[in-house]
Amino acid sequence: MLPPSSREMFDAGEALPPEEIARRQLRSLNRALRFAGNRLPFYQRIFAEAGFAPGPVRSFEEYARNVPSIRKADVAGAVRATGSGRAGIEALGTSRLSNVVMTSGTLGFNTFAFLTPSDLRGGSLLNSLRELWVVGVRPGMKVLTLSPAWHALALLDTRGITRLGAEVVIPWGTFAPRFVPNFLDAVAAHRPEHILLTAPVLRGMIEECDRRQLDVRRAFAGVRYIACAGESLSAPYRRYILERTGIEDIFERGGSSDGMFGGGECFAHRGHHISADLHYVEIVAPGTGELLPPGRRGVAVVTNLLRGRSVYIRFNTEDVAAVIPGECPCGRTDPVIELYGRLTDSVIFEGRIVAPADVRGVLDQFPGLMGKPFQVERSGPEGIRIVMAATPPGEDLTRATEAVRAALGIDAAVTTGDSLALGWKGQVMRGSRHG
């Protein structure tokens, strides 16, 4: 039964006592290890190569210390080896395969996730319902979603939206910039109350309004909420969107299509609520794999606690993240994870990670630099170089340089370059040089 639309939480599973969450997660982790060791060829090989014999783990520290982690390259290599799209991580049992979804190919090679009807009625649907609920989707709403059909979000969002009793509108196109005018036309034609999209697409829609000399608030009339996936949103950018569009609130969604997990922000905007009964997320130090406490940045490593689908065990997302300490005002007790960008887009100093979100938060204070693509590079032993595609008219990069230095407490320079290549989503492929 769906909760009353006025209720903040979707179900009681989001507000379990922390000690109960820990007990259930540890039990589920042991169950996942047993299943993978007995039934899934990919993990049988990974465990054997690491000299790990699946057995009971008694603590989260022991789990992090003993169970080998995997990366996208490992899964992609297994897909190449089978030649079938399968990697040996598919916990389908005797259920029939119903859907195959694809990643966007971060490493230049797409991997696939397999789902069954039981999962689409069970754990994956529950995760979607909670995520949609936390970002403000309610029964009776008209929701425009822009996820491309091959992406996991498209499948799970549309099922979740309709299960909530809301109406879903799916315009033609994908995240490529050439479809932005079509998306803006769809907003005008259908007048949704909620929009699910990515930050670059939202920026493009506002720029298209300006190009057409169309009042942005009129274009977004009737829209109450927007939820963005794909990258972190800075505080200046959030204020800008609220002012330009006149919407009530903007939310951030985050997770990983590789790893098949994710969550949304609540009204407190502290980070992403991750369903602890469906996914276990660790934050570990890059390089050493040390399990880090709340408040410390590392990379997010996820273990799915689900069946009837592709299952990721200790999957290193290679996304910079941290568990946000403290209680959330919304009352949820599941972990709040903040995501700061890809590790390969960041610069690592001794004991510190400077991520794209850190830089974006400073640059967005300058109207001419807000949302503009950039690349972060290491410069010397304790500095960074931020390369913009071009200097926007009226912006002095000297002021931006001073602001970055003051905010991040490191040597920095903001400059321009002509070698930045835009990805298909309209974002710079921001590979950096690590120290």
GROMACS .gro file of C-alpha atoms in nm:
model
  435
    1MET     CA    1   0.000   0.000   0.000
    2LEU     CA    2   0.131   0.344  -0.089
    3PRO     CA    3   0.170   0.595   0.194
    4PRO     CA    4  -0.033   0.915   0.216
    5SER     CA    5   0.124   1.173  -0.014
    6SER     CA    6   0.187   1.405   0.281
    7ARG     CA    7   0.415   1.154   0.455
    8GLU     CA    8   0.785   1.237   0.430
    9MET     CA    9   0.914   0.879   0.425
   10PHE     CA   10   0.795   0.618   0.181
   11ASP     CA   11   0.807   0.324   0.422
   12ALA     CA   12   0.931   0.213   0.763
   13GLY     CA   13   1.241   0.054   0.610
   14GLU     CA   14   1.393   0.401   0.577
   15ALA     CA   15   1.386   0.467   0.951
   16LEU     CA   16   1.518   0.153   1.118
   17PRO     CA   17   1.735   0.192   1.431
   18PRO     CA   18   2.105   0.210   1.331
   19GLU     CA   19   2.192  -0.104   1.527
   20GLU     CA   20   1.918  -0.293   1.342
   21ILE     CA   21   2.047  -0.165   1.008
   22ALA     CA   22   2.398  -0.289   1.093
   23ARG     CA   23   2.269  -0.630   1.203
   24ARG     CA   24   2.064  -0.679   0.888
   25GLN     CA   25   2.339  -0.556   0.657
   26LEU     CA   26   2.600  -0.790   0.801
   27ARG     CA   27   2.361  -1.083   0.768
   28SER     CA   28   2.282  -0.986   0.408
   29LEU     CA   29   2.651  -0.945   0.321
   30ASN     CA   30   2.724  -1.298   0.438
   31ARG     CA   31   2.430  -1.427   0.237
   32ALA     CA   32   2.559  -1.244  -0.072
   33LEU     CA   33   2.908  -1.389  -0.029
   34ARG     CA   34   2.776  -1.743   0.003
   35PHE     CA   35   2.559  -1.704  -0.305
   36ALA     CA   36   2.838  -1.549  -0.514
   37GLY     CA   37   3.092  -1.810  -0.408
   38ASN     CA   38   2.857  -2.097  -0.490
   39ARG     CA   39   2.667  -1.971  -0.794
   40LEU     CA   40   2.831  -1.682  -0.980
   41PRO     CA   41   3.133  -1.767  -1.205
   42PHE     CA   42   3.276  -1.415  -1.207
   43TYR     CA   43   3.309  -1.401  -0.829
   44GLN     CA   44   3.431  -1.759  -0.807
   45ARG     CA   45   3.723  -1.656  -1.027
   46ILE     CA   46   3.783  -1.323  -0.846
   47PHE     CA   47   3.776  -1.491  -0.504
   48ALA     CA   48   4.010  -1.769  -0.617
   49GLU     CA   49   4.261  -1.524  -0.767
   50ALA     CA   50   4.262  -1.326  -0.440
   51GLY     CA   51   4.296  -1.640  -0.228
   52PHE     CA   52   3.968  -1.560  -0.056
   53ALA     CA   53   3.755  -1.848   0.065
   54PRO     CA   54   3.400  -1.721   0.124
   55GLY     CA   55   3.309  -1.771   0.486
   56PRO     CA   56   3.130  -1.580   0.761
   57VAL     CA   57   3.249  -1.224   0.817
   58ARG     CA   58   3.186  -1.090   1.166
   59SER     CA   59   3.230  -0.717   1.112
   60PHE     CA   60   3.230  -0.455   0.842
   61GLU     CA   61   3.602  -0.405   0.899
   62GLU     CA   62   3.663  -0.775   0.832
   63TYR     CA   63   3.448  -0.753   0.519
   64ALA     CA   64   3.653  -0.461   0.385
   65ARG     CA   65   3.982  -0.624   0.479
   66ASN     CA   66   3.921  -0.973   0.338
   67VAL     CA   67   3.676  -0.953   0.048
   68PRO     CA   68   3.839  -0.844  -0.280
   69SER     CA   69   3.692  -0.543  -0.458
   70ILE     CA   70   3.622  -0.522  -0.831
   71ARG     CA   71   3.620  -0.239  -1.085
   72LYS     CA   72   3.442  -0.160  -1.408
   73ALA     CA   73   3.745  -0.282  -1.603
   74ASP     CA   74   3.705  -0.625  -1.442
   75VAL     CA   75   3.340  -0.647  -1.543
   76ALA     CA   76   3.412  -0.514  -1.894
   77GLY     CA   77   3.688  -0.773  -1.935
   78ALA     CA   78   3.449  -1.051  -1.838
   79VAL     CA   79   3.188  -0.924  -2.087
   80ARG     CA   80   3.449  -0.922  -2.362
   81ALA     CA   81   3.554  -1.274  -2.271
   82THR     CA   82   3.200  -1.417  -2.287
   83GLY     CA   83   3.100  -1.223  -2.597
   84SER     CA   84   2.739  -1.238  -2.482
   85GLY     CA   85   2.690  -0.930  -2.266
   86ARG     CA   86   2.695  -1.147  -1.954
   87ALA     CA   87   2.981  -1.119  -1.708
   88GLY     CA   88   2.899  -1.403  -1.468
   89ILE     CA   89   2.745  -1.171  -1.208
   90GLU     CA   90   2.384  -1.244  -1.306
   91ALA     CA   91   2.193  -1.382  -1.006
   92LEU     CA   92   1.884  -1.471  -1.205
   93GLY     CA   93   1.818  -1.816  -1.063
   94THR     CA   94   1.533  -1.988  -1.246
   95SER     CA   95   1.357  -1.660  -1.325
   96ARG     CA   96   1.324  -1.554  -1.686
   97LEU     CA   97   1.521  -1.257  -1.811
   98SER     CA   98   1.294  -0.958  -1.873
   99ASN     CA   99   1.519  -0.657  -1.931
  100VAL     CA  100   1.877  -0.568  -2.020
  101VAL     CA  101   2.009  -0.218  -1.948
  102MET     CA  102   2.338  -0.063  -2.049
  103THR     CA  103   2.592   0.178  -1.902
  104SER     CA  104   2.716   0.489  -2.082
  105GLY     CA  105   3.060   0.340  -2.143
  106THR     CA  106   3.287   0.537  -1.908
  107LEU     CA  107   3.591   0.334  -2.016
  108GLY     CA  108   3.494   0.332  -2.382
  109PHE     CA  109   3.315  -0.002  -2.346
  110ASN     CA  110   2.954  -0.056  -2.242
  111THR     CA  111   2.863  -0.315  -1.983
  112PHE     CA  112   2.519  -0.458  -1.920
  113ALA     CA  113   2.292  -0.538  -1.629
  114PHE     CA  114   2.027  -0.810  -1.643
  115LEU     CA  115   1.696  -0.793  -1.455
  116THR     CA  116   1.407  -1.032  -1.395
  117PRO     CA  117   1.037  -0.970  -1.327
  118SER     CA  118   1.083  -1.065  -0.961
  119ASP     CA  119   1.342  -0.791  -0.911
  120LEU     CA  120   1.134  -0.536  -1.101
  121ARG     CA  121   0.849  -0.612  -0.861
  122GLY     CA  122   1.080  -0.630  -0.561
  123GLY     CA  123   1.407  -0.470  -0.456
  124SER     CA  124   1.481  -0.255  -0.761
  125LEU     CA  125   1.125  -0.124  -0.766
  126LEU     CA  126   1.138  -0.044  -0.394
  127ASN     CA  127   1.466   0.145  -0.442
  128SER     CA  128   1.311   0.344  -0.726
  129LEU     CA  129   0.995   0.424  -0.528
  130ARG     CA  130   1.196   0.552  -0.232
  131GLU     CA  131   1.424   0.761  -0.454
  132LEU     CA  132   1.135   0.917  -0.644
  133TRP     CA  133   0.946   0.983  -0.323
  134VAL     CA  134   1.238   1.155  -0.152
  135VAL     CA  135   1.280   1.399  -0.445
  136GLY     CA  136   0.913   1.494  -0.434
  137VAL     CA  137   0.730   1.272  -0.683
  138ARG     CA  138   0.373   1.212  -0.560
  139PRO     CA  139   0.057   1.037  -0.683
  140GLY     CA  140  -0.133   1.232  -0.947
  141MET     CA  141   0.169   1.433  -1.065
  142LYS     CA  142   0.271   1.458  -1.429
  143VAL     CA  143   0.644   1.376  -1.442
  144LEU     CA  144   0.866   1.438  -1.744
  145THR     CA  145   1.170   1.211  -1.749
  146LEU     CA  146   1.465   1.239  -1.986
  147SER     CA  147   1.662   0.921  -1.920
  148PRO     CA  148   1.757   0.742  -2.245
  149ALA     CA  149   1.575   0.413  -2.299
  150TRP     CA  150   1.887   0.196  -2.266
  151HIS     CA  151   1.978   0.335  -1.922
  152ALA     CA  152   1.873   0.168  -1.595
  153LEU     CA  153   1.712   0.491  -1.473
  154ALA     CA  154   1.473   0.495  -1.769
  155LEU     CA  155   1.344   0.149  -1.687
  156LEU     CA  156   1.325   0.194  -1.312
  157ASP     CA  157   1.194   0.553  -1.312
  158THR     CA  158   0.908   0.480  -1.549
  159ARG     CA  159   0.804   0.174  -1.349
  160GLY     CA  160   0.832   0.366  -1.022
  161ILE     CA  161   0.643   0.671  -1.147
  162THR     CA  162   0.351   0.466  -1.274
  163ARG     CA  163   0.348   0.251  -0.958
  164LEU     CA  164   0.317   0.570  -0.752
  165GLY     CA  165   0.009   0.665  -0.950
  166ALA     CA  166   0.179   0.952  -1.132
  167GLU     CA  167   0.175   1.012  -1.507
  168VAL     CA  168   0.505   0.974  -1.692
  169VAL     CA  169   0.593   1.177  -2.002
  170ILE     CA  170   0.892   1.059  -2.208
  171PRO     CA  171   0.995   1.290  -2.494
  172TRP     CA  172   1.202   1.169  -2.787
  173GLY     CA  173   1.578   1.204  -2.750
  174THR     CA  174   1.870   1.149  -2.516
  175PHE     CA  175   2.117   1.363  -2.320
  176ALA     CA  176   2.301   1.485  -2.631
  177PRO     CA  177   2.282   1.868  -2.659
  178ARG     CA  178   2.099   1.855  -2.995
  179PHE     CA  179   1.786   1.726  -2.821
  180VAL     CA  180   1.762   2.016  -2.574
  181PRO     CA  181   1.522   2.226  -2.789
  182ASN     CA  182   1.291   1.926  -2.816
  183PHE     CA  183   1.291   1.883  -2.437
  184LEU     CA  184   1.203   2.248  -2.386
  185ASP     CA  185   0.915   2.211  -2.632
  186ALA     CA  186   0.796   1.905  -2.437
  187VAL     CA  187   0.788   2.104  -2.113
  188ALA     CA  188   0.578   2.374  -2.281
  189ALA     CA  189   0.344   2.120  -2.439
  190HIS     CA  190   0.286   1.888  -2.142
  191ARG     CA  191   0.328   2.123  -1.842
  192PRO     CA  192   0.475   1.867  -1.599
  193GLU     CA  193   0.488   1.929  -1.225
  194HIS     CA  194   0.817   1.742  -1.189
  195ILE     CA  195   1.115   1.694  -1.424
  196LEU     CA  196   1.386   1.427  -1.397
  197LEU     CA  197   1.696   1.513  -1.602
  198THR     CA  198   2.069   1.592  -1.589
  199ALA     CA  199   2.236   1.919  -1.495
  200PRO     CA  200   2.385   1.980  -1.845
  201VAL     CA  201   2.042   1.933  -2.004
  202LEU     CA  202   1.884   2.175  -1.756
  203ARG     CA  203   2.153   2.433  -1.829
  204GLY     CA  204   2.093   2.381  -2.199
  205MET     CA  205   1.717   2.433  -2.162
  206ILE     CA  206   1.768   2.767  -1.985
  207GLU     CA  207   2.019   2.874  -2.252
  208GLU     CA  208   1.765   2.775  -2.519
  209CYS     CA  209   1.507   2.997  -2.347
  210ASP     CA  210   1.751   3.287  -2.360
  211ARG     CA  211   1.829   3.214  -2.725
  212ARG     CA  212   1.456   3.224  -2.805
  213GLN     CA  213   1.410   3.533  -2.586
  214LEU     CA  214   1.156   3.331  -2.391
  215ASP     CA  215   1.087   3.408  -2.026
  216VAL     CA  216   1.227   3.111  -1.830
  217ARG     CA  217   0.962   3.125  -1.561
  218ARG     CA  218   0.690   3.118  -1.823
  219ALA     CA  219   0.856   2.822  -1.994
  220PHE     CA  220   0.868   2.631  -1.662
  221ALA     CA  221   0.525   2.744  -1.544
  222GLY     CA  222   0.359   2.468  -1.348
  223VAL     CA  223   0.686   2.287  -1.271
  224ARG     CA  224   0.724   2.246  -0.894
  225TYR     CA  225   1.035   2.032  -0.865
  226ILE     CA  226   1.338   1.930  -1.068
  227ALA     CA  227   1.569   1.639  -0.984
  228CYS     CA  228   1.910   1.628  -1.153
  229ALA     CA  229   2.138   1.327  -1.198
  230GLY     CA  230   2.485   1.299  -1.345
  231GLU     CA  231   2.688   1.550  -1.145
  232SER     CA  232   2.683   1.739  -0.815
  233LEU     CA  233   2.499   2.070  -0.792
  234SER     CA  234   2.673   2.366  -0.631
  235ALA     CA  235   2.495   2.599  -0.391
  236PRO     CA  236   2.525   2.898  -0.632
  237TYR     CA  237   2.382   2.689  -0.915
  238ARG     CA  238   2.087   2.576  -0.703
  239ARG     CA  239   2.005   2.938  -0.616
  240TYR     CA  240   2.037   3.033  -0.982
  241ILE     CA  241   1.793   2.761  -1.093
  242LEU     CA  242   1.539   2.850  -0.827
  243GLU     CA  243   1.554   3.216  -0.924
  244ARG     CA  244   1.542   3.166  -1.301
  245THR     CA  245   1.271   2.898  -1.310
  246GLY     CA  246   1.060   2.989  -1.006
  247ILE     CA  247   1.029   2.622  -0.901
  248GLU     CA  248   0.986   2.525  -0.536
  249ASP     CA  249   1.298   2.309  -0.500
  250ILE     CA  250   1.573   2.132  -0.692
  251PHE     CA  251   1.710   1.794  -0.586
  252GLU     CA  252   2.021   1.598  -0.669
  253ARG     CA  253   2.018   1.230  -0.757
  254GLY     CA  254   2.329   1.017  -0.752
  255GLY     CA  255   2.465   0.668  -0.774
  256SER     CA  256   2.619   0.443  -1.035
  257SER     CA  257   2.470   0.253  -1.327
  258ASP     CA  258   2.774   0.030  -1.284
  259GLY     CA  259   2.692  -0.103  -0.941
  260MET     CA  260   2.319  -0.054  -0.995
  261PHE     CA  261   2.257   0.163  -0.690
  262GLY     CA  262   2.152   0.518  -0.620
  263GLY     CA  263   1.945   0.757  -0.414
  264GLY     CA  264   1.810   1.107  -0.395
  265GLU     CA  265   1.833   1.404  -0.162
  266CYS     CA  266   1.562   1.491   0.083
  267PHE     CA  267   1.456   1.849   0.153
  268ALA     CA  268   1.762   1.894   0.379
  269HIS     CA  269   2.000   1.859   0.081
  270ARG     CA  270   2.272   1.690   0.286
  271GLY     CA  271   2.346   1.412   0.037
  272HIS     CA  272   2.189   1.102  -0.114
  273HIS     CA  273   1.984   0.867   0.100
  274ILE     CA  274   2.092   0.509   0.016
  275SER     CA  275   1.854   0.229   0.111
  276ALA     CA  276   2.054   0.029   0.364
  277ASP     CA  277   1.839  -0.280   0.328
  278LEU     CA  278   1.910  -0.293  -0.047
  279HIS     CA  279   2.270  -0.173  -0.079
  280TYR     CA  280   2.575  -0.159   0.144
  281VAL     CA  281   2.811   0.130   0.063
  282GLU     CA  282   3.164   0.159   0.200
  283ILE     CA  283   3.396   0.457   0.165
  284VAL     CA  284   3.755   0.340   0.123
  285ALA     CA  285   4.085   0.517   0.073
  286PRO     CA  286   4.211   0.514  -0.287
  287GLY     CA  287   4.517   0.297  -0.318
  288THR     CA  288   4.512   0.135   0.026
  289GLY     CA  289   4.148   0.026   0.041
  290GLU     CA  290   4.129   0.129   0.408
  291LEU     CA  291   3.772   0.157   0.534
  292LEU     CA  292   3.711   0.523   0.619
  293PRO     CA  293   3.481   0.663   0.888
  294PRO     CA  294   3.194   0.907   0.827
  295GLY     CA  295   3.315   1.249   0.718
  296ARG     CA  296   3.629   1.120   0.540
  297ARG     CA  297   3.647   1.130   0.162
  298GLY     CA  298   3.741   0.825  -0.037
  299VAL     CA  299   3.582   0.621  -0.314
  300ALA     CA  300   3.241   0.456  -0.288
  301VAL     CA  301   3.238   0.075  -0.294
  302VAL     CA  302   2.894  -0.085  -0.323
  303THR     CA  303   2.756  -0.431  -0.255
  304ASN     CA  304   2.403  -0.509  -0.374
  305LEU     CA  305   2.190  -0.697  -0.123
  306LEU     CA  306   1.944  -0.805  -0.394
  307ARG     CA  307   1.879  -1.107  -0.616
  308GLY     CA  308   1.699  -1.161  -0.946
  309ARG     CA  309   1.939  -0.931  -1.131
  310SER     CA  310   2.304  -0.860  -1.193
  311VAL     CA  311   2.471  -0.838  -0.852
  312TYR     CA  312   2.776  -0.624  -0.772
  313ILE     CA  313   2.986  -0.726  -0.472
  314ARG     CA  314   3.241  -0.473  -0.346
  315PHE     CA  315   3.221  -0.282  -0.672
  316ASN     CA  316   3.456   0.016  -0.666
  317THR     CA  317   3.257   0.288  -0.840
  318GLU     CA  318   3.569   0.509  -0.859
  319ASP     CA  319   3.348   0.800  -0.752
  320VAL     CA  320   3.475   1.033  -0.479
  321ALA     CA  321   3.231   1.017  -0.189
  322ALA     CA  322   3.185   1.045   0.187
  323VAL     CA  323   2.929   0.932   0.442
  324ILE     CA  324   2.775   1.246   0.594
  325PRO     CA  325   2.774   1.213   0.976
  326GLY     CA  326   2.485   1.309   1.201
  327GLU     CA  327   2.110   1.269   1.199
  328CYS     CA  328   1.905   1.391   0.904
  329PRO     CA  329   1.618   1.631   0.974
  330CYS     CA  330   1.388   1.423   0.752
  331GLY     CA  331   1.397   1.137   1.003
  332ARG     CA  332   1.549   0.876   0.772
  333THR     CA  333   1.822   0.670   0.936
  334ASP     CA  334   1.971   0.512   0.626
  335PRO     CA  335   2.320   0.631   0.522
  336VAL     CA  336   2.357   0.971   0.357
  337ILE     CA  337   2.628   0.961   0.091
  338GLU     CA  338   2.760   1.273  -0.077
  339LEU     CA  339   2.920   1.235  -0.419
  340TYR     CA  340   3.187   1.476  -0.546
  341GLY     CA  341   3.279   1.348  -0.893
  342ARG     CA  342   3.490   1.085  -1.061
  343LEU     CA  343   3.825   0.996  -0.905
  344THR     CA  344   3.990   1.023  -1.247
  345ASP     CA  345   3.860   1.381  -1.270
  346SER     CA  346   4.014   1.470  -0.931
  347VAL     CA  347   4.358   1.553  -0.797
  348ILE     CA  348   4.493   1.359  -0.500
  349PHE     CA  349   4.728   1.522  -0.255
  350GLU     CA  350   4.867   1.372   0.063
  351GLY     CA  351   4.557   1.282   0.262
  352ARG     CA  352   4.325   1.499   0.051
  353ILE     CA  353   4.115   1.466  -0.264
  354VAL     CA  354   4.026   1.781  -0.460
  355ALA     CA  355   3.723   1.680  -0.668
  356PRO     CA  356   3.528   1.847  -0.949
  357ALA     CA  357   3.252   1.946  -0.706
  358ASP     CA  358   3.502   2.153  -0.506
  359VAL     CA  359   3.606   2.348  -0.813
  360ARG     CA  360   3.252   2.375  -0.949
  361GLY     CA  361   3.132   2.526  -0.622
  362VAL     CA  362   3.380   2.814  -0.656
  363LEU     CA  363   3.352   2.876  -1.030
  364ASP     CA  364   2.972   2.889  -1.009
  365GLN     CA  365   3.002   3.200  -0.793
  366PHE     CA  366   3.092   3.385  -1.115
  367PRO     CA  367   2.795   3.421  -1.354
  368GLY     CA  368   3.009   3.389  -1.665
  369LEU     CA  369   3.168   3.067  -1.540
  370MET     CA  370   2.858   2.900  -1.397
  371GLY     CA  371   2.813   2.556  -1.546
  372LYS     CA  372   3.095   2.604  -1.795
  373PRO     CA  373   3.309   2.296  -1.870
  374PHE     CA  374   3.654   2.266  -1.722
  375GLN     CA  375   3.938   2.022  -1.662
  376VAL     CA  376   4.137   1.986  -1.340
  377GLU     CA  377   4.507   1.907  -1.364
  378ARG     CA  378   4.779   1.876  -1.107
  379SER     CA  379   5.030   2.161  -1.110
  380GLY     CA  380   5.341   2.109  -0.901
  381PRO     CA  381   5.350   1.926  -0.569
  382GLU     CA  382   5.065   2.115  -0.401
  383GLY     CA  383   4.869   2.292  -0.672
  384ILE     CA  384   4.607   2.253  -0.943
  385ARG     CA  385   4.544   2.406  -1.283
  386ILE     CA  386   4.182   2.456  -1.391
  387VAL     CA  387   4.147   2.475  -1.766
  388MET     CA  388   3.834   2.638  -1.911
  389ALA     CA  389   3.734   2.598  -2.275
  390ALA     CA  390   3.728   2.979  -2.319
  391THR     CA  391   3.713   3.297  -2.118
  392PRO     CA  392   3.350   3.413  -2.108
  393PRO     CA  393   3.296   3.781  -2.193
  394GLY     CA  394   3.318   4.006  -1.890
  395GLU     CA  395   3.491   3.750  -1.663
  396ASP     CA  396   3.836   3.804  -1.520
  397LEU     CA  397   4.001   3.467  -1.454
  398THR     CA  398   4.234   3.635  -1.206
  399ARG     CA  399   3.941   3.685  -0.970
  400ALA     CA  400   3.838   3.324  -1.017
  401THR     CA  401   4.192   3.210  -0.942
  402GLU     CA  402   4.198   3.408  -0.618
  403ALA     CA  403   3.859   3.266  -0.518
  404VAL     CA  404   3.971   2.906  -0.578
  405ARG     CA  405   4.289   2.960  -0.377
  406ALA     CA  406   4.096   3.110  -0.087
  407ALA     CA  407   3.821   2.847  -0.086
  408LEU     CA  408   4.037   2.537  -0.127
  409GLY     CA  409   4.349   2.656   0.053
  410ILE     CA  410   4.585   2.539  -0.221
  411ASP     CA  411   4.787   2.693  -0.500
  412ALA     CA  412   4.566   2.719  -0.808
  413ALA     CA  413   4.540   2.886  -1.145
  414VAL     CA  414   4.231   2.923  -1.365
  415THR     CA  415   4.324   2.947  -1.731
  416THR     CA  416   4.196   2.858  -2.078
  417GLY     CA  417   4.287   2.591  -2.330
  418ASP     CA  418   4.173   2.478  -2.673
  419SER     CA  419   4.212   2.102  -2.634
  420LEU     CA  420   3.910   2.019  -2.419
  421ALA     CA  421   3.687   1.759  -2.581
  422LEU     CA  422   3.315   1.755  -2.505
  423GLY     CA  423   3.159   1.419  -2.430
  424TRP     CA  424   2.830   1.307  -2.584
  425LYS     CA  425   2.642   1.439  -2.281
  426GLY     CA  426   2.780   1.789  -2.339
  427GLN     CA  427   3.028   1.763  -2.053
  428VAL     CA  428   3.404   1.790  -2.071
  429MET     CA  429   3.583   1.460  -2.035
  430ARG     CA  430   3.779   1.587  -1.740
  431GLY     CA  431   4.062   1.334  -1.706
  432SER     CA  432   4.333   1.473  -1.474
  433ARG     CA  433   4.686   1.387  -1.382
  434HIS     CA  434   4.721   1.238  -1.036
  435GLY     CA  435   5.008   1.283  -0.798
   0.00000   0.00000   0.00000
